[in-house]
Short mmCIF file of C-alpha atoms in Angstrom, two decimals:
data_model
loop_
_atom_site.label_atom_id
_atom_site.label_comp_id
_atom_site.label_asym_id
_atom_site.label_seq_id
_atom_site.Cartn_x
_atom_site.Cartn_y
_atom_site.Cartn_z
CA MET A 1 0.00 0.00 0.00
CA SER A 2 2.80 2.42 0.87
CA LEU A 3 4.53 1.74 -2.47
CA SER A 4 1.46 2.82 -4.47
CA ALA A 5 1.03 5.88 -2.22
CA ILE A 6 4.63 6.89 -2.88
CA LYS A 7 4.21 6.46 -6.65
CA ILE A 8 1.17 8.73 -6.63
CA LEU A 9 3.08 11.35 -4.64
CA GLU A 10 6.03 11.13 -7.02
CA LYS A 11 3.76 11.76 -9.99
CA ASP A 12 2.08 14.70 -8.21
CA PHE A 13 5.35 16.44 -7.33
CA GLU A 14 7.35 15.60 -10.46
CA LEU A 15 8.73 18.62 -12.31
CA SER A 16 10.32 17.48 -15.56
CA GLY A 17 13.00 19.24 -17.55
CA GLU A 18 10.41 20.17 -20.19
CA GLU A 19 8.10 21.63 -17.54
CA MET A 20 10.95 23.69 -16.10
CA ARG A 21 11.84 25.03 -19.55
CA ASP A 22 8.20 26.02 -20.05
CA MET A 23 8.34 27.73 -16.66
CA ILE A 24 11.41 29.71 -17.78
CA LYS A 25 9.57 30.92 -20.90
CA ASP A 26 6.58 31.98 -18.80
CA PHE A 27 8.88 33.67 -16.31
CA HIS A 28 10.46 35.74 -19.10
CA LEU A 29 7.03 36.80 -20.37
CA GLU A 30 5.95 37.85 -16.88
CA MET A 31 9.19 39.77 -16.39
CA ASP A 32 8.67 41.67 -19.64
CA LYS A 33 5.08 42.50 -18.73
CA GLY A 34 6.12 43.68 -15.28
CA LEU A 35 8.86 45.90 -16.71
CA SER A 36 6.26 47.49 -18.99
CA GLU A 37 3.77 47.96 -16.15
CA ARG A 38 1.29 45.61 -17.77
CA PHE A 39 -0.57 43.22 -15.48
CA SER A 40 1.87 40.56 -14.33
CA SER A 41 2.40 38.18 -11.44
CA LEU A 42 5.92 39.67 -11.18
CA LYS A 43 5.93 43.26 -9.90
CA MET A 44 9.43 44.08 -11.22
CA ILE A 45 9.92 47.05 -8.89
CA PRO A 46 12.64 49.61 -9.76
CA THR A 47 14.90 50.14 -6.74
CA TYR A 48 16.74 53.27 -7.98
CA ALA A 49 19.94 51.54 -6.86
CA ASP A 50 22.75 50.05 -8.92
CA LYS A 51 25.69 47.78 -8.24
CA PRO A 52 28.66 49.34 -6.44
CA THR A 53 31.90 49.95 -8.30
CA GLY A 54 33.92 48.44 -5.47
CA LYS A 55 35.69 51.78 -5.05
CA GLU A 56 33.22 53.29 -2.59
CA LYS A 57 34.85 54.43 0.67
CA GLY A 58 33.87 55.67 4.10
CA LYS A 59 32.14 54.65 7.32
CA TYR A 60 28.44 53.77 7.25
CA ILE A 61 25.66 52.39 9.44
CA ALA A 62 22.80 50.17 8.30
CA LEU A 63 19.52 49.17 9.92
CA ASP A 64 18.06 45.79 9.03
CA LEU A 65 14.34 45.35 9.79
CA GLY A 66 12.68 42.30 8.29
CA GLY A 67 11.15 40.60 11.29
CA THR A 68 11.20 40.70 15.05
CA ASN A 69 15.01 40.53 15.12
CA PHE A 70 16.27 44.04 14.37
CA ARG A 71 19.98 44.53 13.56
CA ILE A 72 22.25 47.54 13.39
CA VAL A 73 25.49 47.17 11.45
CA SER A 74 28.43 49.51 10.96
CA LEU A 75 31.24 48.96 8.48
CA THR A 76 34.11 50.74 6.84
CA LEU A 77 34.56 50.58 3.08
CA LYS A 78 38.17 50.95 1.96
CA GLY A 79 37.72 50.75 -1.79
CA ARG A 80 39.14 47.97 -4.01
CA GLY A 81 36.25 45.79 -2.85
CA ILE A 82 37.56 45.70 0.71
CA SER A 83 35.42 46.30 3.78
CA SER A 84 36.27 46.01 7.46
CA GLY A 85 35.38 47.22 10.94
CA HIS A 86 32.06 45.35 11.21
CA HIS A 87 30.12 46.01 14.39
CA VAL A 88 26.70 44.43 14.92
CA MET A 89 24.05 44.87 17.61
CA LYS A 90 20.82 42.88 17.68
CA PHE A 91 17.55 43.94 19.29
CA LYS A 92 14.40 41.88 19.86
CA LEU A 93 11.12 43.56 18.97
CA ARG A 94 8.23 42.63 21.25
CA ASN A 95 4.71 42.05 20.00
CA LYS A 96 3.61 45.42 21.41
CA ASP A 97 6.42 47.13 19.48
CA ILE A 98 5.22 45.83 16.12
CA THR A 99 1.44 45.96 16.58
CA SER A 100 0.74 49.24 18.39
CA THR A 101 1.59 52.47 16.53
CA GLY A 102 4.14 53.55 13.97
CA LYS A 103 5.35 56.22 16.38
CA LYS A 104 6.21 53.56 18.98
CA LEU A 105 7.81 51.24 16.43
CA PHE A 106 10.04 53.89 14.86
CA GLY A 107 10.74 55.31 18.30
CA PHE A 108 12.12 51.89 19.29
CA LEU A 109 14.32 51.86 16.18
CA ALA A 110 15.64 55.36 16.93
CA ARG A 111 16.41 54.55 20.57
CA SER A 112 18.25 51.42 19.45
CA VAL A 113 20.35 53.47 17.03
CA LYS A 114 21.11 55.98 19.79
CA LYS A 115 22.29 53.12 22.03
CA PHE A 116 24.44 51.76 19.18
CA ILE A 117 26.06 55.16 18.66
CA GLU A 118 26.77 55.56 22.38
CA GLU A 119 28.19 52.05 22.86
CA ASN A 120 30.44 52.41 19.81
CA ARG A 121 31.57 55.85 21.06
CA ILE A 122 30.59 57.65 17.90
CA SER A 123 30.77 61.40 18.47
CA PRO A 124 27.38 63.17 18.43
CA LEU A 125 29.08 65.81 16.27
CA GLN A 126 30.05 63.26 13.62
CA HIS A 127 27.79 63.11 10.57
CA ILE A 128 26.50 59.60 9.89
CA ASP A 129 25.33 58.21 6.54
CA LEU A 130 22.84 55.37 6.98
CA GLY A 131 21.19 52.68 4.84
CA PHE A 132 17.81 51.21 5.81
CA THR A 133 16.89 47.62 4.93
CA PHE A 134 13.11 47.41 5.26
CA SER A 135 11.97 43.99 4.04
CA PHE A 136 8.25 44.60 3.63
CA PRO A 137 6.25 45.42 0.46
CA VAL A 138 7.25 48.97 -0.47
CA ARG A 139 6.40 51.17 -3.43
CA GLN A 140 9.82 52.73 -3.92
CA THR A 141 9.87 56.29 -5.25
CA GLY A 142 13.62 56.95 -5.04
CA ILE A 143 16.81 55.49 -3.63
CA ASP A 144 15.98 57.04 -0.25
CA SER A 145 12.19 57.00 -0.21
CA GLY A 146 9.30 54.54 -0.40
CA THR A 147 5.82 53.98 0.99
CA LEU A 148 4.73 50.84 2.81
CA VAL A 149 2.05 49.02 0.78
CA THR A 150 1.00 46.60 3.53
CA TRP A 151 2.46 45.03 6.63
CA THR A 152 3.37 41.32 6.59
CA LYS A 153 5.09 38.85 8.98
CA GLY A 154 2.82 39.69 11.90
CA PHE A 155 3.55 43.44 11.90
CA GLY A 156 0.58 45.77 12.22
CA ALA A 157 1.76 49.12 13.62
CA SER A 158 -0.88 51.72 12.79
CA GLY A 159 -0.19 54.87 10.82
CA VAL A 160 2.56 53.40 8.63
CA GLU A 161 0.84 51.83 5.61
CA GLY A 162 0.73 54.31 2.74
CA ARG A 163 3.42 56.51 4.29
CA ASP A 164 7.10 57.08 3.49
CA VAL A 165 9.01 54.88 5.95
CA VAL A 166 12.21 56.90 5.54
CA ALA A 167 10.40 60.08 6.53
CA LEU A 168 9.03 58.30 9.62
CA LEU A 169 12.52 57.10 10.52
CA LYS A 170 14.04 60.57 10.09
CA LYS A 171 11.37 62.10 12.33
CA SER A 172 12.05 59.55 15.06
CA PHE A 173 15.79 60.34 14.89
CA GLU A 174 15.08 64.04 15.38
CA GLU A 175 12.84 63.29 18.35
CA GLU A 176 15.64 61.25 19.94
CA GLY A 177 18.18 64.03 19.38
CA ILE A 178 20.23 62.22 16.74
CA GLY A 179 19.56 64.52 13.82
CA ASN A 180 23.16 64.14 12.66
CA ILE A 181 22.09 61.02 10.70
CA SER A 182 21.28 61.13 6.98
CA VAL A 183 19.21 58.22 5.67
CA ARG A 184 20.82 57.77 2.28
CA ALA A 185 19.21 54.58 1.03
CA LEU A 186 16.13 52.37 1.39
CA THR A 187 16.35 48.75 0.27
CA ASN A 188 15.17 45.20 1.02
CA ASP A 189 17.07 42.07 2.02
CA THR A 190 17.31 40.67 -1.51
CA VAL A 191 18.83 43.83 -2.98
CA GLY A 192 21.14 44.13 0.01
CA THR A 193 22.40 40.60 -0.56
CA LEU A 194 23.20 41.31 -4.23
CA VAL A 195 24.96 44.59 -3.43
CA ALA A 196 26.95 43.12 -0.53
CA ARG A 197 28.40 40.37 -2.74
CA SER A 198 28.94 42.57 -5.80
CA TYR A 199 31.13 45.01 -3.84
CA SER A 200 33.92 42.42 -4.00
CA ASP A 201 32.65 40.28 -6.92
CA ARG A 202 32.03 42.19 -10.15
CA ASP A 203 30.32 39.16 -11.72
CA CYS A 204 27.48 39.24 -9.17
CA ASP A 205 24.27 40.43 -10.82
CA VAL A 206 21.53 38.37 -9.12
CA GLY A 207 20.46 38.28 -5.46
CA VAL A 208 18.19 35.55 -4.04
CA ILE A 209 16.60 34.88 -0.66
CA ILE A 210 15.19 31.40 0.06
CA GLY A 211 14.22 31.30 3.70
CA THR A 212 10.98 31.88 5.55
CA GLY A 213 9.97 33.76 2.40
CA THR A 214 11.60 33.94 -1.01
CA ASN A 215 12.44 36.69 -3.49
CA ALA A 216 15.07 37.72 -6.02
CA CYS A 217 16.49 40.79 -7.73
CA TYR A 218 18.83 41.37 -10.65
CA VAL A 219 20.61 44.07 -12.60
CA GLU A 220 18.62 45.29 -15.61
CA ALA A 221 19.51 47.67 -18.47
CA LEU A 222 17.71 50.98 -17.96
CA HIS A 223 16.34 51.12 -21.50
CA LYS A 224 14.43 47.87 -20.84
CA ILE A 225 12.58 49.28 -17.81
CA LYS A 226 9.67 50.70 -19.79
CA LYS A 227 7.65 51.59 -16.68
CA LEU A 228 10.15 54.35 -15.87
CA GLY A 229 8.82 56.26 -18.88
CA GLY A 230 10.49 58.56 -21.34
CA GLY A 231 12.61 60.22 -18.68
CA CYS A 232 14.82 57.14 -18.44
CA ARG A 233 18.17 57.48 -20.18
CA ASN A 234 19.17 54.73 -22.57
CA SER A 235 22.48 53.78 -20.96
CA GLY A 236 23.17 52.43 -17.51
CA THR A 237 21.62 49.80 -15.26
CA MET A 238 19.36 49.52 -12.22
CA ILE A 239 18.60 46.73 -9.77
CA ILE A 240 15.06 45.39 -10.16
CA ASN A 241 13.21 43.79 -7.24
CA ILE A 242 11.35 40.94 -8.96
CA GLU A 243 9.06 39.88 -6.08
CA TRP A 244 9.22 36.40 -7.59
CA GLY A 245 7.27 34.76 -4.77
CA ASN A 246 4.08 35.81 -6.56
CA PHE A 247 4.91 33.98 -9.82
CA ASN A 248 1.85 31.86 -10.60
CA LYS A 249 2.54 29.92 -13.81
CA LEU A 250 3.20 26.69 -11.91
CA LYS A 251 1.70 23.20 -11.83
CA ALA A 252 -0.22 22.86 -8.57
CA THR A 253 -1.08 19.63 -6.78
CA ARG A 254 -4.28 19.11 -4.78
CA TYR A 255 -2.22 19.89 -1.68
CA ASP A 256 -1.06 23.23 -3.09
CA GLU A 257 -4.62 24.12 -3.99
CA GLN A 258 -5.86 23.29 -0.50
CA LEU A 259 -3.02 25.24 1.14
CA ASP A 260 -3.74 28.25 -1.05
CA LYS A 261 -7.48 28.12 -0.42
CA GLU A 262 -7.00 28.01 3.36
CA SER A 263 -4.22 30.63 3.45
CA ASP A 264 -4.49 34.27 4.49
CA ASN A 265 -3.70 35.33 0.90
CA PRO A 266 -5.48 32.98 -1.53
CA ARG A 267 -4.46 33.16 -5.21
CA ALA A 268 -1.26 35.01 -4.28
CA GLN A 269 2.40 34.10 -3.69
CA MET A 270 2.11 30.73 -5.42
CA LEU A 271 5.84 30.22 -5.98
CA GLU A 272 6.51 31.18 -2.36
CA LYS A 273 3.94 28.63 -1.18
CA MET A 274 5.87 25.88 -2.99
CA VAL A 275 9.39 26.99 -2.07
CA SER A 276 9.66 28.94 1.19
CA GLY A 277 10.21 27.66 4.70
CA MET A 278 6.96 29.20 5.87
CA TYR A 279 4.94 26.71 3.81
CA LEU A 280 7.01 23.53 3.32
CA GLY A 281 5.80 22.06 6.60
CA GLU A 282 2.18 22.85 5.78
CA VAL A 283 2.43 21.04 2.43
CA CYS A 284 3.80 18.07 4.36
CA ARG A 285 0.95 18.22 6.90
CA LEU A 286 -1.66 18.23 4.14
CA ILE A 287 -0.04 15.19 2.50
CA ILE A 288 0.04 13.30 5.80
CA LYS A 289 -3.53 14.30 6.62
CA GLY A 290 -4.72 13.15 3.19
CA LEU A 291 -2.95 9.79 3.48
CA ILE A 292 -4.37 9.27 6.98
CA SER A 293 -7.89 9.86 5.65
CA LYS A 294 -7.28 7.13 3.06
CA LYS A 295 -5.97 4.82 5.79
CA ILE A 296 -2.59 4.67 4.08
CA LEU A 297 -0.71 6.17 7.04
CA PHE A 298 -0.87 5.28 10.74
CA GLU A 299 -3.72 2.78 10.04
CA GLY A 300 -6.01 5.73 9.47
CA ALA A 301 -5.65 6.98 13.03
CA ALA A 302 -3.74 10.07 14.10
CA PRO A 303 -4.01 12.82 16.70
CA ALA A 304 -6.50 15.60 16.05
CA GLY A 305 -3.51 17.95 16.00
CA PHE A 306 -2.91 17.04 12.36
CA ASN A 307 -6.09 18.99 11.57
CA LYS A 308 -4.42 22.16 12.89
CA LYS A 309 -3.31 24.51 10.12
CA MET A 310 0.47 25.21 10.08
CA LEU A 311 1.08 22.49 12.69
CA LEU A 312 4.29 21.45 10.95
CA LYS A 313 7.04 23.99 10.32
CA GLY A 314 9.78 23.89 7.72
CA GLU A 315 12.07 22.57 10.46
CA PHE A 316 10.06 19.32 10.50
CA VAL A 317 10.90 18.66 6.83
CA SER A 318 14.54 19.51 7.53
CA GLN A 319 14.74 17.21 10.55
CA VAL A 320 13.20 14.29 8.65
CA LEU A 321 15.68 14.75 5.79
CA ALA A 322 18.55 14.94 8.29
CA ASP A 323 17.62 11.50 9.69
CA ARG A 324 20.48 9.14 8.72
CA THR A 325 19.42 6.19 10.90
CA SER A 326 18.77 2.92 9.05
CA ASP A 327 15.41 2.44 10.76
CA LEU A 328 14.40 6.13 10.62
CA ALA A 329 14.40 6.23 14.41
CA ASP A 330 14.76 10.02 14.53
CA THR A 331 11.68 10.43 12.34
CA LYS A 332 9.79 8.08 14.63
CA VAL A 333 10.69 10.28 17.61
CA LEU A 334 9.46 13.38 15.75
CA LEU A 335 6.12 11.75 14.97
CA ARG A 336 5.69 10.47 18.51
CA ARG A 337 6.18 14.01 19.78
CA LEU A 338 3.28 14.96 17.53
CA GLY A 339 1.14 12.26 19.16
CA VAL A 340 1.51 9.41 16.66
CA LYS A 341 1.76 6.43 19.02
CA ASP A 342 3.47 3.71 17.03
CA PRO A 343 4.25 4.53 13.38
CA SER A 344 5.40 1.53 11.37
CA PHE A 345 8.59 1.48 9.30
CA GLU A 346 6.38 1.68 6.19
CA ASP A 347 4.75 4.83 7.63
CA LEU A 348 8.16 6.36 8.27
CA LYS A 349 9.29 5.66 4.69
CA VAL A 350 6.20 7.39 3.28
CA VAL A 351 6.74 10.46 5.48
CA ARG A 352 10.42 10.52 4.51
CA ARG A 353 9.61 10.26 0.81
CA ALA A 354 7.01 13.02 1.08
CA CYS A 355 9.63 15.34 2.59
CA GLU A 356 12.13 14.43 -0.16
CA LEU A 357 9.58 15.23 -2.87
CA ILE A 358 8.56 18.54 -1.28
CA SER A 359 12.21 19.60 -0.96
CA THR A 360 13.19 18.40 -4.44
CA ARG A 361 10.32 20.26 -6.10
CA ALA A 362 11.19 23.44 -4.17
CA ALA A 363 14.80 23.18 -5.34
CA ARG A 364 13.82 22.54 -8.97
CA ILE A 365 11.43 25.51 -9.02
CA SER A 366 14.12 27.71 -7.43
CA ALA A 367 16.78 26.58 -9.90
CA ALA A 368 14.49 27.14 -12.89
CA ALA A 369 13.68 30.64 -11.60
CA ILE A 370 17.40 31.41 -11.18
CA VAL A 371 18.13 30.23 -14.73
CA ALA A 372 15.22 32.35 -15.98
CA VAL A 373 16.71 35.46 -14.38
CA VAL A 374 20.22 34.76 -15.67
CA THR A 375 19.00 34.13 -19.23
CA LYS A 376 16.91 37.32 -19.08
CA ILE A 377 20.16 39.21 -18.48
CA ASP A 378 22.30 37.12 -20.83
CA PRO A 379 20.22 34.85 -23.11
CA HIS A 380 23.10 32.64 -24.23
CA VAL A 381 25.01 32.84 -20.93
CA ILE A 382 28.13 34.21 -22.54
CA ARG A 383 29.36 36.05 -19.43
CA LYS A 384 30.05 34.86 -15.89
CA HIS A 385 27.25 35.34 -13.36
CA THR A 386 27.48 35.10 -9.59
CA ILE A 387 24.23 34.47 -7.72
CA ALA A 388 24.37 35.88 -4.18
CA ILE A 389 22.03 33.78 -2.09
CA ASP A 390 20.95 33.70 1.54
CA GLY A 391 18.18 32.19 3.61
CA SER A 392 17.56 29.33 6.01
CA VAL A 393 16.06 26.94 3.44
CA TYR A 394 19.02 27.28 1.07
CA GLU A 395 21.56 27.06 3.85
CA LYS A 396 20.05 24.47 6.19
CA LEU A 397 17.59 22.18 4.37
CA PRO A 398 19.62 18.98 3.76
CA GLY A 399 20.57 18.51 0.12
CA PHE A 400 18.72 21.63 -1.06
CA SER A 401 21.69 23.70 -2.24
CA GLU A 402 23.21 20.69 -3.99
CA LYS A 403 19.93 20.03 -5.83
CA ILE A 404 19.77 23.64 -7.04
CA LYS A 405 23.27 23.43 -8.48
CA GLU A 406 22.49 20.06 -10.08
CA VAL A 407 19.34 21.40 -11.76
CA ILE A 408 21.12 24.53 -13.01
CA GLY A 409 23.54 22.14 -14.71
CA GLU A 410 20.63 20.16 -16.13
CA LEU A 411 19.01 23.29 -17.59
CA SER A 412 22.14 25.18 -18.68
CA GLY A 413 24.33 22.41 -20.02
CA ARG A 414 27.83 23.59 -20.90
CA SER A 415 26.98 27.13 -19.82
CA SER A 416 26.37 26.04 -16.23
CA GLY A 417 30.05 26.56 -15.42
CA LYS A 418 29.51 30.29 -15.87
CA ILE A 419 26.80 30.41 -13.19
CA LYS A 420 28.24 30.45 -9.68
CA ILE A 421 26.08 30.38 -6.56
CA THR A 422 27.61 31.90 -3.43
CA LEU A 423 26.10 31.86 0.06
CA THR A 424 26.14 35.48 1.22
CA LYS A 425 25.45 35.65 4.93
CA ASP A 426 24.01 38.81 6.50
CA GLY A 427 24.20 40.63 3.18
CA SER A 428 20.94 42.47 3.82
CA GLY A 429 22.53 44.77 6.40
CA TYR A 430 25.92 45.24 4.78
CA GLY A 431 24.30 45.83 1.42
CA ALA A 432 22.22 48.71 2.77
CA ALA A 433 25.38 50.38 4.05
CA ILE A 434 27.03 49.96 0.66
CA ILE A 435 23.98 51.42 -1.12
CA ALA A 436 24.25 54.40 1.25
CA ALA A 437 27.85 54.75 0.08
CA ILE A 438 26.77 54.59 -3.57
CA SER A 439 24.28 57.39 -2.99
CA THR A 440 26.94 59.66 -1.45
CA GLY A 441 29.29 59.08 -4.39
CA LYS A 442 32.34 58.81 -2.14
CA ILE A 443 35.00 57.16 -4.30
CA GLY A 444 38.68 57.59 -3.54
CA ALA A 445 40.91 58.68 -6.40
CA SER A 446 43.65 56.55 -4.90
CA ASP A 447 41.69 53.47 -5.86
CA GLU A 448 42.17 53.99 -9.58
CA GLU A 449 44.62 51.61 -11.12
#
């Protein structure tokens, strides 16, 4: 019985080479529509930022707000792609900080910056250039301005949606008596990751996050960004925030359809719901629940907890895949903790295989999306391309990064050697500081060869 169940699952989650190539074609079409401001599942948001030259110099501070862990980073750029002097402080936002008012939230950020300045003995007379990583949906209007479209990730501070978050930050600085700070740049974690890597790697032109959520950005020629209108000069480049989590030209299983229907955002973020850590565990729960109802798993009996939405987290899938015991003893322990009294070895194999299929599909979708972005920049992959990537799923899900590289080889053939993927830790903060440097235009003449 378990063998037939596994075969059905394998067919459901299969993503063939032909299907991935069709996905790449659809991805290109959606990218073109988004760049032209036609209706598209890809928003293709101009960031008003470009790659650094590697010659930028000076001392900068960056704020990194993308969840309840808020970071402040300082670094010194020396030119020649060299940075040093990293100092990091982390602050934990409480529920009341993120759900009360914008004044309280931004007041917390300003007080944290003030503490950072004091503890690092930065003179109150010293002018500070700052970059702000704000990883929420923003309608960017310039390199140092953008309005919050809607809160996500459990945030709900009132009086922020529809307002310029940089202006709110500046006001909070003034109220805390640290008006010597200039907010030079607004960015998100994906753009920050690209910029952080490209400061020392000139081949880097794509940034990717695959973690709790997923997104990507890339460097586009200005003349191709039709939505910027006639005022856009024909030469030069700009980083585009793809917002690829919303890509919807994907084959969905019955489990995907159920997850989407029961989610807080039905008919949205379809790629994210198949790839990101936020949803991998839920796909697994729905598979297990479905197989229990057919009496294929656990003899048709399982704790009522399996009816609870989002019961399983992405960590569950990761822990199952990390189980190297011959009898899947670690998986058995995990299931017992969830209230499954005595899962058989056949049960354990089905759960294991379900996790493998979920992970493999996520990796294949991610790899196809990466190849789509690279071939949008360079259709025949003539040049070298470095993909700066970060996120818990890419870094920690067993076998995931290896599968992505394998599938890029499958799709790119001989050209795959020109596509390099590099884990770029904490790039979101450092990248914001570098974008602040770009906006000031501080480049040392001594760096010229």
